[in-house]
Coordinates of C-alpha atoms in Angstrom, one line a residue:
X1 CA -128.0 -59.1 -47.6
X2 CA -125.7 -59.2 -44.5
X3 CA -123.0 -61.7 -43.7
X4 CA -125.3 -62.9 -41.2
X5 CA -127.6 -64.2 -43.1
X6 CA -125.2 -66.9 -44.9
X7 CA -123.7 -69.8 -43.5
X8 CA -120.4 -70.7 -44.0
X9 CA -121.2 -73.5 -46.4
X10 CA -123.5 -71.3 -48.1
X11 CA -120.8 -68.4 -48.8
X12 CA -118.8 -71.7 -50.3
X13 CA -122.0 -72.3 -52.5
X14 CA -121.8 -68.7 -53.8
X15 CA -117.9 -68.6 -54.6
X16 CA -118.3 -71.9 -56.1
X17 CA -121.2 -70.3 -58.3
X18 CA -119.3 -67.2 -59.3
X19 CA -116.2 -69.3 -60.0
X20 CA -118.9 -70.9 -62.3
X21 CA -120.2 -68.4 -64.0
X22 CA -116.9 -66.8 -64.8
X23 CA -115.1 -69.8 -65.9
X24 CA -118.4 -70.4 -68.4
X25 CA -117.3 -66.9 -69.5
X26 CA -113.8 -67.3 -70.3
X27 CA -114.3 -71.0 -71.3
X28 CA -117.1 -71.0 -74.2
X29 CA -117.0 -69.3 -77.3
X30 CA -120.3 -68.7 -78.3
X31 CA -121.9 -68.7 -82.0
X32 CA -122.6 -65.7 -83.2
X33 CA -124.7 -67.4 -85.9
X34 CA -127.1 -69.0 -83.2
X35 CA -128.5 -65.5 -82.3
X36 CA -132.3 -65.1 -83.4
X37 CA -133.2 -61.4 -83.9
X38 CA -136.6 -60.2 -84.0
X39 CA -137.5 -64.0 -86.3
X40 CA -141.0 -63.6 -83.9
X41 CA -143.8 -62.7 -86.4
X42 CA -145.4 -59.5 -85.1
X43 CA -149.0 -60.9 -84.3
X44 CA -150.9 -58.3 -82.6
X45 CA -150.0 -54.1 -82.4
X46 CA -147.3 -52.7 -80.6
X47 CA -147.2 -49.2 -79.4
X48 CA -145.9 -47.0 -76.7
X49 CA -147.1 -44.4 -74.8
X50 CA -145.4 -41.1 -73.7
X51 CA -146.1 -40.6 -69.8
X52 CA -146.4 -37.6 -67.7
X53 CA -142.7 -37.0 -67.4
X54 CA -141.8 -37.6 -71.1
X55 CA -140.6 -41.3 -70.3
X56 CA -141.8 -43.6 -73.0
X57 CA -143.7 -46.4 -72.0
X58 CA -143.6 -49.7 -74.8
X59 CA -146.4 -52.1 -74.9
X60 CA -147.5 -54.9 -77.2
X61 CA -151.4 -56.1 -77.1
X62 CA -152.0 -59.7 -78.2
X63 CA -155.8 -61.2 -79.1
X64 CA -159.2 -60.0 -80.0
X65 CA -159.9 -56.2 -79.2
X66 CA -162.8 -57.0 -77.5
X67 CA -161.5 -59.7 -75.0
X68 CA -161.2 -59.0 -71.6
X69 CA -158.0 -57.1 -70.6
X70 CA -154.8 -58.8 -68.6
X71 CA -151.4 -57.1 -68.2
X72 CA -148.6 -59.2 -68.4
X73 CA -145.5 -58.2 -66.1
X74 CA -142.7 -60.0 -67.5
X75 CA -139.5 -61.7 -65.8
X76 CA -136.1 -59.3 -65.5
X77 CA -134.5 -61.3 -68.0
X78 CA -137.5 -60.9 -70.4
X79 CA -139.3 -58.1 -72.1
X80 CA -142.5 -57.2 -73.7
X81 CA -141.9 -59.8 -76.8
X82 CA -142.2 -62.6 -74.0
X83 CA -145.9 -63.6 -74.3
X84 CA -146.5 -67.4 -75.5
X85 CA -145.8 -69.3 -78.5
X86 CA -149.3 -69.6 -79.1
X87 CA -150.6 -66.5 -77.5
X88 CA -153.2 -66.1 -80.7
X89 CA -155.1 -69.2 -80.5
X90 CA -155.3 -69.1 -76.6
X91 CA -156.1 -65.4 -76.7
X92 CA -158.7 -65.8 -79.1
X93 CA -160.3 -68.9 -77.6
X94 CA -160.5 -67.5 -74.5
X95 CA -161.3 -63.9 -75.6
X96 CA -158.3 -62.2 -73.8
X97 CA -156.5 -59.4 -74.6
X98 CA -153.1 -59.7 -73.5
X99 CA -151.2 -56.4 -73.4
X100 CA -147.8 -57.1 -72.1
X101 CA -145.3 -54.0 -71.2
X102 CA -141.7 -53.5 -71.1
X103 CA -140.8 -51.8 -68.1
X104 CA -138.3 -49.0 -67.5
X105 CA -134.8 -49.6 -69.1
X106 CA -135.8 -52.7 -70.6
X107 CA -136.7 -53.1 -74.5
X108 CA -138.0 -49.8 -75.9
X109 CA -139.1 -48.1 -72.5
X110 CA -137.4 -45.1 -71.4
X111 CA -135.0 -45.7 -68.0
X112 CA -136.2 -44.4 -64.8
X113 CA -133.0 -44.1 -62.8
X114 CA -134.2 -43.4 -59.2
X115 CA -137.7 -45.1 -59.5
X116 CA -139.1 -47.0 -56.7
X117 CA -141.4 -50.0 -57.0
X118 CA -144.7 -48.3 -56.3
X119 CA -143.8 -46.0 -59.1
X120 CA -145.1 -48.7 -61.1
X121 CA -148.3 -48.2 -60.4
X122 CA -148.5 -44.7 -61.9
X123 CA -147.3 -45.8 -64.9
X124 CA -149.8 -48.4 -65.1
X125 CA -152.5 -46.4 -64.5
X126 CA -151.7 -43.8 -67.4
X127 CA -151.5 -47.0 -69.9
X128 CA -155.1 -48.2 -68.5
X129 CA -156.3 -44.5 -68.5
X130 CA -154.9 -44.4 -72.3
X131 CA -156.4 -47.7 -73.2
X132 CA -159.7 -46.9 -71.4
X133 CA -159.8 -50.2 -69.7
X134 CA -162.4 -49.8 -67.0
X135 CA -161.5 -53.4 -65.5
X136 CA -158.2 -55.4 -65.9
X137 CA -156.7 -58.4 -64.5
X138 CA -152.8 -58.7 -64.0
X139 CA -150.4 -61.4 -64.3
X140 CA -146.9 -60.9 -62.5
X141 CA -144.0 -63.5 -63.6
X142 CA -140.8 -63.8 -61.5
X143 CA -139.7 -60.7 -60.3
X144 CA -142.6 -58.8 -62.2
X145 CA -144.9 -60.5 -59.6
X146 CA -143.7 -57.5 -57.1
X147 CA -145.1 -55.0 -59.5
X148 CA -148.0 -57.1 -60.1
X149 CA -149.0 -56.9 -56.6
X150 CA -148.2 -53.2 -56.2
X151 CA -150.6 -52.7 -59.2
X152 CA -152.9 -54.5 -57.0
X153 CA -152.5 -52.7 -54.1
X154 CA -152.9 -49.2 -55.4
X155 CA -155.4 -49.5 -58.6
X156 CA -157.4 -52.0 -56.4
X157 CA -161.1 -51.0 -57.8
X158 CA -159.8 -51.4 -61.4
X159 CA -158.2 -54.9 -60.8
X160 CA -160.3 -57.8 -61.0
X161 CA -157.8 -60.5 -59.9
X162 CA -154.0 -61.2 -60.0
X163 CA -152.1 -64.1 -61.0
X164 CA -148.3 -64.5 -59.6
X165 CA -146.4 -66.9 -61.6
X166 CA -143.1 -68.2 -59.6
X167 CA -143.0 -65.0 -57.9
X168 CA -139.7 -63.9 -56.0
X169 CA -140.0 -62.4 -52.7
X170 CA -137.0 -62.4 -50.3
X171 CA -136.4 -61.3 -46.7
X172 CA -135.7 -58.1 -47.0
X173 CA -138.8 -57.5 -49.3
X174 CA -141.3 -57.7 -46.8
X175 CA -141.4 -56.8 -43.0
X176 CA -142.9 -59.7 -41.4
X177 CA -140.6 -62.1 -42.9
X178 CA -140.4 -64.9 -39.9
X179 CA -142.1 -67.7 -42.3
X180 CA -139.3 -66.7 -44.9
X181 CA -136.7 -68.8 -43.0
X182 CA -136.7 -71.5 -45.5
X183 CA -136.0 -69.4 -48.5
X184 CA -133.0 -70.7 -49.8
X185 CA -134.3 -74.0 -50.1
X186 CA -134.2 -75.4 -53.5
X187 CA -132.7 -72.2 -54.7
X188 CA -130.0 -72.7 -57.1
X189 CA -126.5 -71.5 -56.2
X190 CA -126.3 -69.1 -59.5
X191 CA -129.5 -67.8 -57.9
X192 CA -128.5 -67.1 -54.6
X193 CA -125.4 -65.4 -56.3
X194 CA -127.6 -63.2 -58.3
X195 CA -129.2 -61.7 -55.1
X196 CA -126.3 -61.4 -53.1
X197 CA -124.5 -59.6 -55.9
X198 CA -127.0 -57.1 -56.8
X199 CA -127.4 -56.7 -53.1
X200 CA -123.8 -56.2 -52.3
X201 CA -121.9 -55.9 -55.8
X202 CA -124.0 -53.9 -58.2
X203 CA -121.0 -52.9 -60.5
X204 CA -119.9 -56.5 -60.4
X205 CA -123.3 -57.8 -61.1
X206 CA -123.3 -55.2 -64.3
X207 CA -120.2 -56.8 -65.3
X208 CA -121.8 -60.1 -65.4
X209 CA -125.1 -59.3 -66.8
X210 CA -123.1 -57.2 -69.8
X211 CA -121.2 -60.7 -70.4
X212 CA -123.8 -62.9 -70.7
X213 CA -126.4 -60.1 -72.9
X214 CA -127.2 -61.0 -76.3
X215 CA -126.3 -64.7 -78.1
X216 CA -123.9 -65.1 -75.0
X217 CA -126.8 -64.9 -72.4
X218 CA -129.0 -67.0 -74.4
X219 CA -126.8 -70.0 -74.4
X220 CA -125.9 -69.4 -70.7
X221 CA -129.7 -69.3 -70.0
X222 CA -130.3 -72.6 -71.9
X223 CA -127.5 -74.4 -70.1
X224 CA -128.8 -73.2 -66.8
X225 CA -132.7 -74.0 -67.2
X226 CA -134.0 -77.4 -66.1
X227 CA -134.8 -80.4 -68.1
X228 CA -138.5 -78.8 -68.2
X229 CA -137.1 -76.0 -69.7
X230 CA -135.0 -77.7 -71.7
X231 CA -137.9 -79.1 -73.8
X232 CA -138.7 -75.5 -74.7
X233 CA -135.8 -74.8 -76.6
X234 CA -136.6 -78.4 -79.0
X235 CA -139.8 -75.8 -80.7
X236 CA -138.7 -73.6 -82.7
X237 CA -141.3 -71.0 -82.1
X238 CA -140.3 -71.1 -78.4
X239 CA -136.6 -70.9 -78.8
X240 CA -137.1 -67.5 -81.5
X241 CA -139.5 -66.2 -79.3
X242 CA -137.3 -66.6 -75.9
X243 CA -134.0 -65.2 -78.4
X244 CA -136.2 -62.1 -79.9
X245 CA -137.3 -61.3 -76.1
X246 CA -133.9 -61.4 -74.4
X247 CA -132.8 -59.3 -77.3
X248 CA -135.1 -56.8 -76.5
X249 CA -134.2 -57.4 -72.5
X250 CA -130.8 -55.7 -73.4
X251 CA -131.5 -53.1 -76.1
X252 CA -130.5 -50.3 -73.6
X253 CA -127.9 -52.3 -71.9
X254 CA -127.8 -54.2 -68.3
X255 CA -128.9 -51.6 -66.0
X256 CA -132.5 -52.2 -66.2
X257 CA -132.1 -55.6 -65.3
X258 CA -129.9 -54.2 -62.3
X259 CA -132.1 -51.8 -61.1
X260 CA -135.3 -54.4 -61.5
X261 CA -133.3 -57.1 -59.5
X262 CA -132.8 -54.3 -56.5
X263 CA -136.4 -53.6 -56.5
X264 CA -137.1 -57.0 -56.3
X265 CA -134.5 -57.9 -53.4
X266 CA -135.5 -54.5 -51.5
X267 CA -138.2 -53.3 -49.6
X268 CA -141.3 -53.5 -51.9
X269 CA -143.1 -50.6 -49.9
X270 CA -146.5 -51.9 -48.9
X271 CA -147.6 -54.4 -46.8
X272 CA -149.1 -57.4 -48.4
X273 CA -152.2 -57.5 -45.9
X274 CA -153.1 -54.7 -47.7
X275 CA -153.5 -56.2 -51.1
X276 CA -157.5 -56.9 -51.4
X277 CA -157.7 -58.0 -54.6
X278 CA -158.2 -61.9 -55.2
X279 CA -154.8 -63.4 -55.9
X280 CA -154.0 -66.9 -57.4
X281 CA -150.3 -67.6 -56.6
X282 CA -148.7 -70.3 -58.9
X283 CA -145.7 -71.9 -58.6
X284 CA -143.6 -74.4 -60.5
X285 CA -142.4 -77.4 -58.1
X286 CA -139.2 -77.8 -60.5
X287 CA -138.5 -74.1 -60.5
X288 CA -135.0 -73.8 -58.7
X289 CA -135.1 -69.8 -59.0
X290 CA -137.7 -69.4 -56.7
X291 CA -138.8 -71.3 -54.2
X292 CA -142.1 -73.2 -52.9
X293 CA -141.2 -71.5 -49.9
X294 CA -141.7 -68.1 -51.1
X295 CA -145.4 -69.1 -52.9
X296 CA -146.6 -70.5 -49.3
X297 CA -145.3 -67.3 -47.9
X298 CA -147.2 -64.8 -50.0
X299 CA -150.1 -67.5 -49.9
X300 CA -150.0 -67.0 -46.3
X301 CA -150.2 -63.7 -46.2
X302 CA -152.0 -62.2 -49.0
X303 CA -155.3 -62.2 -47.3
X304 CA -157.7 -63.2 -50.6
X305 CA -155.2 -66.0 -52.1
X306 CA -155.2 -69.4 -53.4
X307 CA -152.1 -71.7 -54.1
X308 CA -151.3 -73.9 -57.1
X309 CA -148.3 -75.6 -57.6
X310 CA -147.7 -77.7 -60.4
X311 CA -145.3 -80.5 -60.3
X312 CA -142.5 -81.2 -63.1
X313 CA -142.3 -77.9 -64.5
X314 CA -139.9 -75.1 -64.1
X315 CA -140.5 -70.8 -64.3
X316 CA -140.9 -70.9 -67.9
X317 CA -142.5 -74.3 -68.6
X318 CA -145.4 -73.3 -65.9
X319 CA -146.5 -70.5 -68.6
X320 CA -145.9 -72.6 -71.4
X321 CA -148.2 -75.8 -70.1
X322 CA -150.4 -74.0 -67.9
X323 CA -151.2 -70.3 -69.7
X324 CA -154.7 -71.0 -70.7
X325 CA -155.5 -72.7 -67.3
X326 CA -153.8 -69.3 -65.2
X327 CA -155.4 -66.6 -67.9
X328 CA -159.4 -68.5 -67.8
X329 CA -159.2 -67.5 -63.8
X330 CA -158.4 -63.8 -64.4
X331 CA -161.5 -63.1 -66.7

């Protein structure tokens, strides 16, 4: 972002948020016994594909082998292990075959240092060919939404439908951003800080990711989640799932997350009007990491789209409470 995009009050808020983040790390000593490492049951088959350039693409399949395939693209701070605490019952009930994939540099997928957002479509094309999928739908969560859209745009004949969950879209992501002037409304200072640091101070951003990776990051994650997310941590299955997924996220360090944020905040490389696949835009009204303004913008600029705003839920509880409804529409 350029300094012109931030008012004096916004700059002050960013500074206060930064001091709060640093202060948290300096003053709070996390309990190293609270990190759950791989406590989530291995409930389906995990495998990997060697891509044409020699990189590894790791994925996990949950649900019946004859279910309709849905590719789920996780938020930046998660990995292929972030499925759903009740994924098996949901997947078998709906006859959905959920395929979650580690993006480059996250989990067990090889890094791709110079990749562009559009390169993800090539990786996914190789995976769906490997799995012999004739038709499939895609679900992009948070920063995963941009990856879902580029797959829909590039692989349109095979993509049946798209779901975007609490999608992150910023003024520099798209060329026509006149309707995004409200993008900061409802955006928490810590997330505004994250986007700004990723754009202007990537080295400092990487240091902060290092600070909160693993156990420290999980405690920070819990403390900075809204009330709807806090309730999820009372459920041991969800707590284990998120903990295990976070551990995988930072298995290779923080550069993968840094790259993801940079890809989200920069030019996506395609026009939203060129997405011809039907798109469901889902937004949790209580989410402070992406805003209803962003959801309305996407719904307006994607030709065949519908907007669904759910009250009282945030980034993760939107998926927790509405996964069955979201997946049902993707069949």
